[in-house]
PDB file of C-alpha atoms in Angstrom:
ATOM      1  CA  UNK A   1      22.308  18.359  61.660  1.00  0.00           C
ATOM      2  CA  UNK A   2      21.558  22.001  61.164  1.00  0.00           C
ATOM      3  CA  UNK A   3      24.248  24.664  61.610  1.00  0.00           C
ATOM      4  CA  UNK A   4      23.143  28.186  62.350  1.00  0.00           C
ATOM      5  CA  UNK A   5      24.473  31.181  60.494  1.00  0.00           C
ATOM      6  CA  UNK A   6      25.627  32.583  63.840  1.00  0.00           C
ATOM      7  CA  UNK A   7      27.854  29.521  64.445  1.00  0.00           C
ATOM      8  CA  UNK A   8      29.409  29.879  60.981  1.00  0.00           C
ATOM      9  CA  UNK A   9      30.130  33.587  61.516  1.00  0.00           C
ATOM     10  CA  UNK A  10      31.710  32.959  64.926  1.00  0.00           C
ATOM     11  CA  UNK A  11      33.842  30.122  63.517  1.00  0.00           C
ATOM     12  CA  UNK A  12      35.043  32.209  60.563  1.00  0.00           C
ATOM     13  CA  UNK A  13      35.812  35.172  62.827  1.00  0.00           C
ATOM     14  CA  UNK A  14      37.865  32.989  65.154  1.00  0.00           C
ATOM     15  CA  UNK A  15      39.724  31.499  62.182  1.00  0.00           C
ATOM     16  CA  UNK A  16      40.557  34.953  60.782  1.00  0.00           C
ATOM     17  CA  UNK A  17      41.789  36.190  64.175  1.00  0.00           C
ATOM     18  CA  UNK A  18      44.065  33.160  64.550  1.00  0.00           C
ATOM     19  CA  UNK A  19      45.444  33.607  61.014  1.00  0.00           C
ATOM     20  CA  UNK A  20      46.128  37.307  61.583  1.00  0.00           C
ATOM     21  CA  UNK A  21      47.896  36.638  64.867  1.00  0.00           C
ATOM     22  CA  UNK A  22      50.195  34.062  63.217  1.00  0.00           C
ATOM     23  CA  UNK A  23      51.128  36.445  60.409  1.00  0.00           C
ATOM     24  CA  UNK A  24      51.992  39.188  62.892  1.00  0.00           C
ATOM     25  CA  UNK A  25      54.269  36.798  64.805  1.00  0.00           C
ATOM     26  CA  UNK A  26      56.268  35.842  61.719  1.00  0.00           C
ATOM     27  CA  UNK A  27      56.109  39.004  59.651  1.00  0.00           C
ATOM     28  CA  UNK A  28      59.443  40.725  59.012  1.00  0.00           C
ATOM     29  CA  UNK A  29      57.927  44.208  58.735  1.00  0.00           C
ATOM     30  CA  UNK A  30      56.432  44.151  62.199  1.00  0.00           C
ATOM     31  CA  UNK A  31      59.816  43.466  63.814  1.00  0.00           C
ATOM     32  CA  UNK A  32      61.189  46.728  62.382  1.00  0.00           C
ATOM     33  CA  UNK A  33      58.294  48.699  63.856  1.00  0.00           C
ATOM     34  CA  UNK A  34      58.821  46.832  67.153  1.00  0.00           C
ATOM     35  CA  UNK A  35      62.499  47.855  66.994  1.00  0.00           C
ATOM     36  CA  UNK A  36      61.547  51.496  66.425  1.00  0.00           C
ATOM     37  CA  UNK A  37      59.156  51.345  69.396  1.00  0.00           C
ATOM     38  CA  UNK A  38      61.817  49.685  71.546  1.00  0.00           C
ATOM     39  CA  UNK A  39      64.312  52.469  70.773  1.00  0.00           C
ATOM     40  CA  UNK A  40      61.856  55.007  72.210  1.00  0.00           C
ATOM     41  CA  UNK A  41      61.546  53.166  75.533  1.00  0.00           C
ATOM     42  CA  UNK A  42      63.736  53.388  78.604  1.00  0.00           C
ATOM     43  CA  UNK A  43      64.333  50.403  80.885  1.00  0.00           C
ATOM     44  CA  UNK A  44      62.478  50.279  84.186  1.00  0.00           C
ATOM     45  CA  UNK A  45      64.885  50.331  87.126  1.00  0.00           C
ATOM     46  CA  UNK A  46      64.102  47.263  89.256  1.00  0.00           C
ATOM     47  CA  UNK A  47      67.447  46.976  91.061  1.00  0.00           C
ATOM     48  CA  UNK A  48      70.599  48.726  89.833  1.00  0.00           C
ATOM     49  CA  UNK A  49      70.387  52.386  88.718  1.00  0.00           C
ATOM     50  CA  UNK A  50      71.241  53.135  85.097  1.00  0.00           C
ATOM     51  CA  UNK A  51      74.705  54.625  84.575  1.00  0.00           C
ATOM     52  CA  UNK A  52      74.131  57.180  81.824  1.00  0.00           C
ATOM     53  CA  UNK A  53      77.592  57.458  80.256  1.00  0.00           C
ATOM     54  CA  UNK A  54      79.347  56.240  77.122  1.00  0.00           C
ATOM     55  CA  UNK A  55      81.185  52.933  77.341  1.00  0.00           C
ATOM     56  CA  UNK A  56      83.552  50.908  75.193  1.00  0.00           C
ATOM     57  CA  UNK A  57      80.760  48.518  74.161  1.00  0.00           C
ATOM     58  CA  UNK A  58      78.285  51.175  72.977  1.00  0.00           C
ATOM     59  CA  UNK A  59      76.974  50.525  69.478  1.00  0.00           C
ATOM     60  CA  UNK A  60      74.663  48.367  67.398  1.00  0.00           C
ATOM     61  CA  UNK A  61      75.602  44.744  66.728  1.00  0.00           C
ATOM     62  CA  UNK A  62      73.951  41.888  64.847  1.00  0.00           C
ATOM     63  CA  UNK A  63      74.372  38.150  64.729  1.00  0.00           C
ATOM     64  CA  UNK A  64      72.849  35.333  62.776  1.00  0.00           C
ATOM     65  CA  UNK A  65      71.679  32.743  65.273  1.00  0.00           C
ATOM     66  CA  UNK A  66      72.590  29.172  64.573  1.00  0.00           C
ATOM     67  CA  UNK A  67      69.716  26.810  63.931  1.00  0.00           C
ATOM     68  CA  UNK A  68      68.935  24.523  66.868  1.00  0.00           C
ATOM     69  CA  UNK A  69      66.387  22.138  65.421  1.00  0.00           C
ATOM     70  CA  UNK A  70      62.994  23.154  64.132  1.00  0.00           C
ATOM     71  CA  UNK A  71      61.537  26.544  65.058  1.00  0.00           C
ATOM     72  CA  UNK A  72      58.134  25.919  66.592  1.00  0.00           C
ATOM     73  CA  UNK A  73      55.505  28.674  66.737  1.00  0.00           C
ATOM     74  CA  UNK A  74      54.428  29.315  70.300  1.00  0.00           C
ATOM     75  CA  UNK A  75      52.420  31.890  72.189  1.00  0.00           C
ATOM     76  CA  UNK A  76      54.712  31.955  75.219  1.00  0.00           C
ATOM     77  CA  UNK A  77      58.176  30.823  74.186  1.00  0.00           C
ATOM     78  CA  UNK A  78      60.875  30.995  76.860  1.00  0.00           C
ATOM     79  CA  UNK A  79      62.495  34.416  77.077  1.00  0.00           C
ATOM     80  CA  UNK A  80      65.939  34.698  75.500  1.00  0.00           C
ATOM     81  CA  UNK A  81      65.483  31.489  73.475  1.00  0.00           C
ATOM     82  CA  UNK A  82      68.079  31.599  70.681  1.00  0.00           C
ATOM     83  CA  UNK A  83      65.646  31.143  67.806  1.00  0.00           C
ATOM     84  CA  UNK A  84      67.277  31.126  64.382  1.00  0.00           C
ATOM     85  CA  UNK A  85      67.422  34.363  62.437  1.00  0.00           C
ATOM     86  CA  UNK A  86      68.961  37.797  62.748  1.00  0.00           C
ATOM     87  CA  UNK A  87      69.390  39.268  66.232  1.00  0.00           C
ATOM     88  CA  UNK A  88      70.131  42.964  66.797  1.00  0.00           C
ATOM     89  CA  UNK A  89      71.408  44.468  70.055  1.00  0.00           C
ATOM     90  CA  UNK A  90      72.007  48.132  70.837  1.00  0.00           C
ATOM     91  CA  UNK A  91      74.127  49.254  73.764  1.00  0.00           C
ATOM     92  CA  UNK A  92      73.750  52.965  74.463  1.00  0.00           C
ATOM     93  CA  UNK A  93      74.806  54.862  77.578  1.00  0.00           C
ATOM     94  CA  UNK A  94      73.830  52.208  80.094  1.00  0.00           C
ATOM     95  CA  UNK A  95      70.702  50.835  78.377  1.00  0.00           C
ATOM     96  CA  UNK A  96      70.541  47.851  76.049  1.00  0.00           C
ATOM     97  CA  UNK A  97      67.794  46.842  73.673  1.00  0.00           C
ATOM     98  CA  UNK A  98      67.638  43.523  71.819  1.00  0.00           C
ATOM     99  CA  UNK A  99      65.333  41.993  69.196  1.00  0.00           C
ATOM    100  CA  UNK A 100      65.098  38.855  67.097  1.00  0.00           C
ATOM    101  CA  UNK A 101      64.040  40.265  63.734  1.00  0.00           C
ATOM    102  CA  UNK A 102      62.578  36.904  62.676  1.00  0.00           C
ATOM    103  CA  UNK A 103      60.212  36.390  65.606  1.00  0.00           C
ATOM    104  CA  UNK A 104      59.829  39.947  66.925  1.00  0.00           C
ATOM    105  CA  UNK A 105      60.841  38.880  70.459  1.00  0.00           C
ATOM    106  CA  UNK A 106      62.457  41.826  72.240  1.00  0.00           C
ATOM    107  CA  UNK A 107      63.813  42.912  75.588  1.00  0.00           C
ATOM    108  CA  UNK A 108      65.391  45.884  77.306  1.00  0.00           C
ATOM    109  CA  UNK A 109      67.607  46.391  80.335  1.00  0.00           C
ATOM    110  CA  UNK A 110      70.600  48.217  81.767  1.00  0.00           C
ATOM    111  CA  UNK A 111      74.306  47.500  81.894  1.00  0.00           C
ATOM    112  CA  UNK A 112      77.475  48.640  83.601  1.00  0.00           C
ATOM    113  CA  UNK A 113      80.911  48.224  82.010  1.00  0.00           C
ATOM    114  CA  UNK A 114      84.194  47.918  83.888  1.00  0.00           C
ATOM    115  CA  UNK A 115      87.258  47.169  81.750  1.00  0.00           C
ATOM    116  CA  UNK A 116      86.390  43.927  79.919  1.00  0.00           C
ATOM    117  CA  UNK A 117      83.366  43.037  82.101  1.00  0.00           C
ATOM    118  CA  UNK A 118      79.713  43.865  81.621  1.00  0.00           C
ATOM    119  CA  UNK A 119      76.935  43.481  84.185  1.00  0.00           C
ATOM    120  CA  UNK A 120      73.394  43.197  82.792  1.00  0.00           C
ATOM    121  CA  UNK A 121      70.412  44.022  85.006  1.00  0.00           C
ATOM    122  CA  UNK A 122      66.843  45.341  85.051  1.00  0.00           C
ATOM    123  CA  UNK A 123      65.680  42.882  82.395  1.00  0.00           C
ATOM    124  CA  UNK A 124      61.887  42.472  82.596  1.00  0.00           C
ATOM    125  CA  UNK A 125      62.303  38.732  81.901  1.00  0.00           C
ATOM    126  CA  UNK A 126      64.333  38.278  85.086  1.00  0.00           C
ATOM    127  CA  UNK A 127      64.075  41.349  87.299  1.00  0.00           C
ATOM    128  CA  UNK A 128      66.081  39.930  90.203  1.00  0.00           C
ATOM    129  CA  UNK A 129      68.898  38.367  88.148  1.00  0.00           C
ATOM    130  CA  UNK A 130      72.217  39.878  87.183  1.00  0.00           C
ATOM    131  CA  UNK A 131      74.288  38.694  84.252  1.00  0.00           C
ATOM    132  CA  UNK A 132      78.059  39.011  84.465  1.00  0.00           C
ATOM    133  CA  UNK A 133      80.100  38.558  81.291  1.00  0.00           C
ATOM    134  CA  UNK A 134      83.582  39.034  79.969  1.00  0.00           C
ATOM    135  CA  UNK A 135      83.538  40.669  76.543  1.00  0.00           C
ATOM    136  CA  UNK A 136      86.036  41.308  73.783  1.00  0.00           C
ATOM    137  CA  UNK A 137      85.737  43.613  70.793  1.00  0.00           C
ATOM    138  CA  UNK A 138      88.325  42.873  68.133  1.00  0.00           C
ATOM    139  CA  UNK A 139      88.153  43.818  64.450  1.00  0.00           C
ATOM    140  CA  UNK A 140      84.623  45.163  65.024  1.00  0.00           C
ATOM    141  CA  UNK A 141      83.408  41.781  66.316  1.00  0.00           C
ATOM    142  CA  UNK A 142      81.924  41.505  69.821  1.00  0.00           C
ATOM    143  CA  UNK A 143      82.183  38.231  71.720  1.00  0.00           C
ATOM    144  CA  UNK A 144      80.691  37.410  75.110  1.00  0.00           C
ATOM    145  CA  UNK A 145      81.901  34.852  77.625  1.00  0.00           C
ATOM    146  CA  UNK A 146      79.434  34.030  80.394  1.00  0.00           C
ATOM    147  CA  UNK A 147      80.811  34.315  83.918  1.00  0.00           C
ATOM    148  CA  UNK A 148      77.434  33.973  85.654  1.00  0.00           C
ATOM    149  CA  UNK A 149      73.910  34.590  84.401  1.00  0.00           C
ATOM    150  CA  UNK A 150      70.903  32.678  85.751  1.00  0.00           C
ATOM    151  CA  UNK A 151      68.433  34.793  83.720  1.00  0.00           C
ATOM    152  CA  UNK A 152      65.720  32.804  81.935  1.00  0.00           C
ATOM    153  CA  UNK A 153      67.126  29.423  83.017  1.00  0.00           C
ATOM    154  CA  UNK A 154      70.527  30.547  81.673  1.00  0.00           C
ATOM    155  CA  UNK A 155      69.141  31.157  78.176  1.00  0.00           C
ATOM    156  CA  UNK A 156      70.295  34.793  78.100  1.00  0.00           C
ATOM    157  CA  UNK A 157      73.895  33.716  78.610  1.00  0.00           C
ATOM    158  CA  UNK A 158      73.800  30.977  76.005  1.00  0.00           C
ATOM    159  CA  UNK A 159      72.069  33.288  73.520  1.00  0.00           C
ATOM    160  CA  UNK A 160      74.514  36.168  73.905  1.00  0.00           C
ATOM    161  CA  UNK A 161      77.604  33.944  73.816  1.00  0.00           C
ATOM    162  CA  UNK A 162      76.640  31.370  71.150  1.00  0.00           C
ATOM    163  CA  UNK A 163      77.865  33.405  68.158  1.00  0.00           C
ATOM    164  CA  UNK A 164      79.922  36.560  67.552  1.00  0.00           C
ATOM    165  CA  UNK A 165      78.140  39.887  67.149  1.00  0.00           C
ATOM    166  CA  UNK A 166      79.170  42.041  64.150  1.00  0.00           C
ATOM    167  CA  UNK A 167      79.296  45.822  64.456  1.00  0.00           C
ATOM    168  CA  UNK A 168      76.797  47.809  62.402  1.00  0.00           C
ATOM    169  CA  UNK A 169      79.051  50.849  62.434  1.00  0.00           C
ATOM    170  CA  UNK A 170      81.232  51.434  59.362  1.00  0.00           C
ATOM    171  CA  UNK A 171      84.980  50.901  59.798  1.00  0.00           C
ATOM    172  CA  UNK A 172      85.834  54.491  58.847  1.00  0.00           C
ATOM    173  CA  UNK A 173      84.386  57.807  57.695  1.00  0.00           C
ATOM    174  CA  UNK A 174      84.829  57.062  53.992  1.00  0.00           C
ATOM    175  CA  UNK A 175      82.903  53.798  54.304  1.00  0.00           C
ATOM    176  CA  UNK A 176      80.161  55.631  56.206  1.00  0.00           C
ATOM    177  CA  UNK A 177      79.757  58.209  53.440  1.00  0.00           C
ATOM    178  CA  UNK A 178      80.068  55.874  50.440  1.00  0.00           C
ATOM    179  CA  UNK A 179      78.555  52.793  52.083  1.00  0.00           C
ATOM    180  CA  UNK A 180      81.337  50.746  50.469  1.00  0.00           C
ATOM    181  CA  UNK A 181      81.809  48.226  53.226  1.00  0.00           C
ATOM    182  CA  UNK A 182      80.409  44.771  53.911  1.00  0.00           C
ATOM    183  CA  UNK A 183      77.419  45.785  56.038  1.00  0.00           C
ATOM    184  CA  UNK A 184      76.268  42.746  58.044  1.00  0.00           C
ATOM    185  CA  UNK A 185      72.754  41.422  57.422  1.00  0.00           C
ATOM    186  CA  UNK A 186      70.317  42.974  59.867  1.00  0.00           C
ATOM    187  CA  UNK A 187      72.021  46.373  60.152  1.00  0.00           C
ATOM    188  CA  UNK A 188      69.935  49.408  59.256  1.00  0.00           C
TER     189      UNK A 188
END
């Protein structure tokens, strides 16, 4: 059986493309550039207008997701799947941005805060769904309790509430200047 040079070149090209796509999915460096790109974007307003004012939840938080079995590479994983690794979320004046630094999965949306409640909306993964949560910030740790969130077959709610989120902001001015504080993994 004779194989043409053209067939070999096509096969090698396809192999290289597949290998490069897998490395980009699991490369740690690309998630930081994705984060930088995400910070430049504004959420699209599908339903609820963005309330552009400071809130009690504003800030950057990280969590280390608990491992739920084996992480399987996939081209179209479910949105908001709590894959293991470091997650970073940034709440800023009515817009939130979130990324899993291990997989590079990211999302963006808006939120409204009232006392100890937060309403998430305008998420491109679930444009018609609203997520209502109770939240508590104590000792620079943010915890969510799901009240109702059907987004991504309820994966957003289980992801946000599965583990506490640690603040990336230093506890005081001295710690900010000297960087003598236990900065959580994943903070920049």
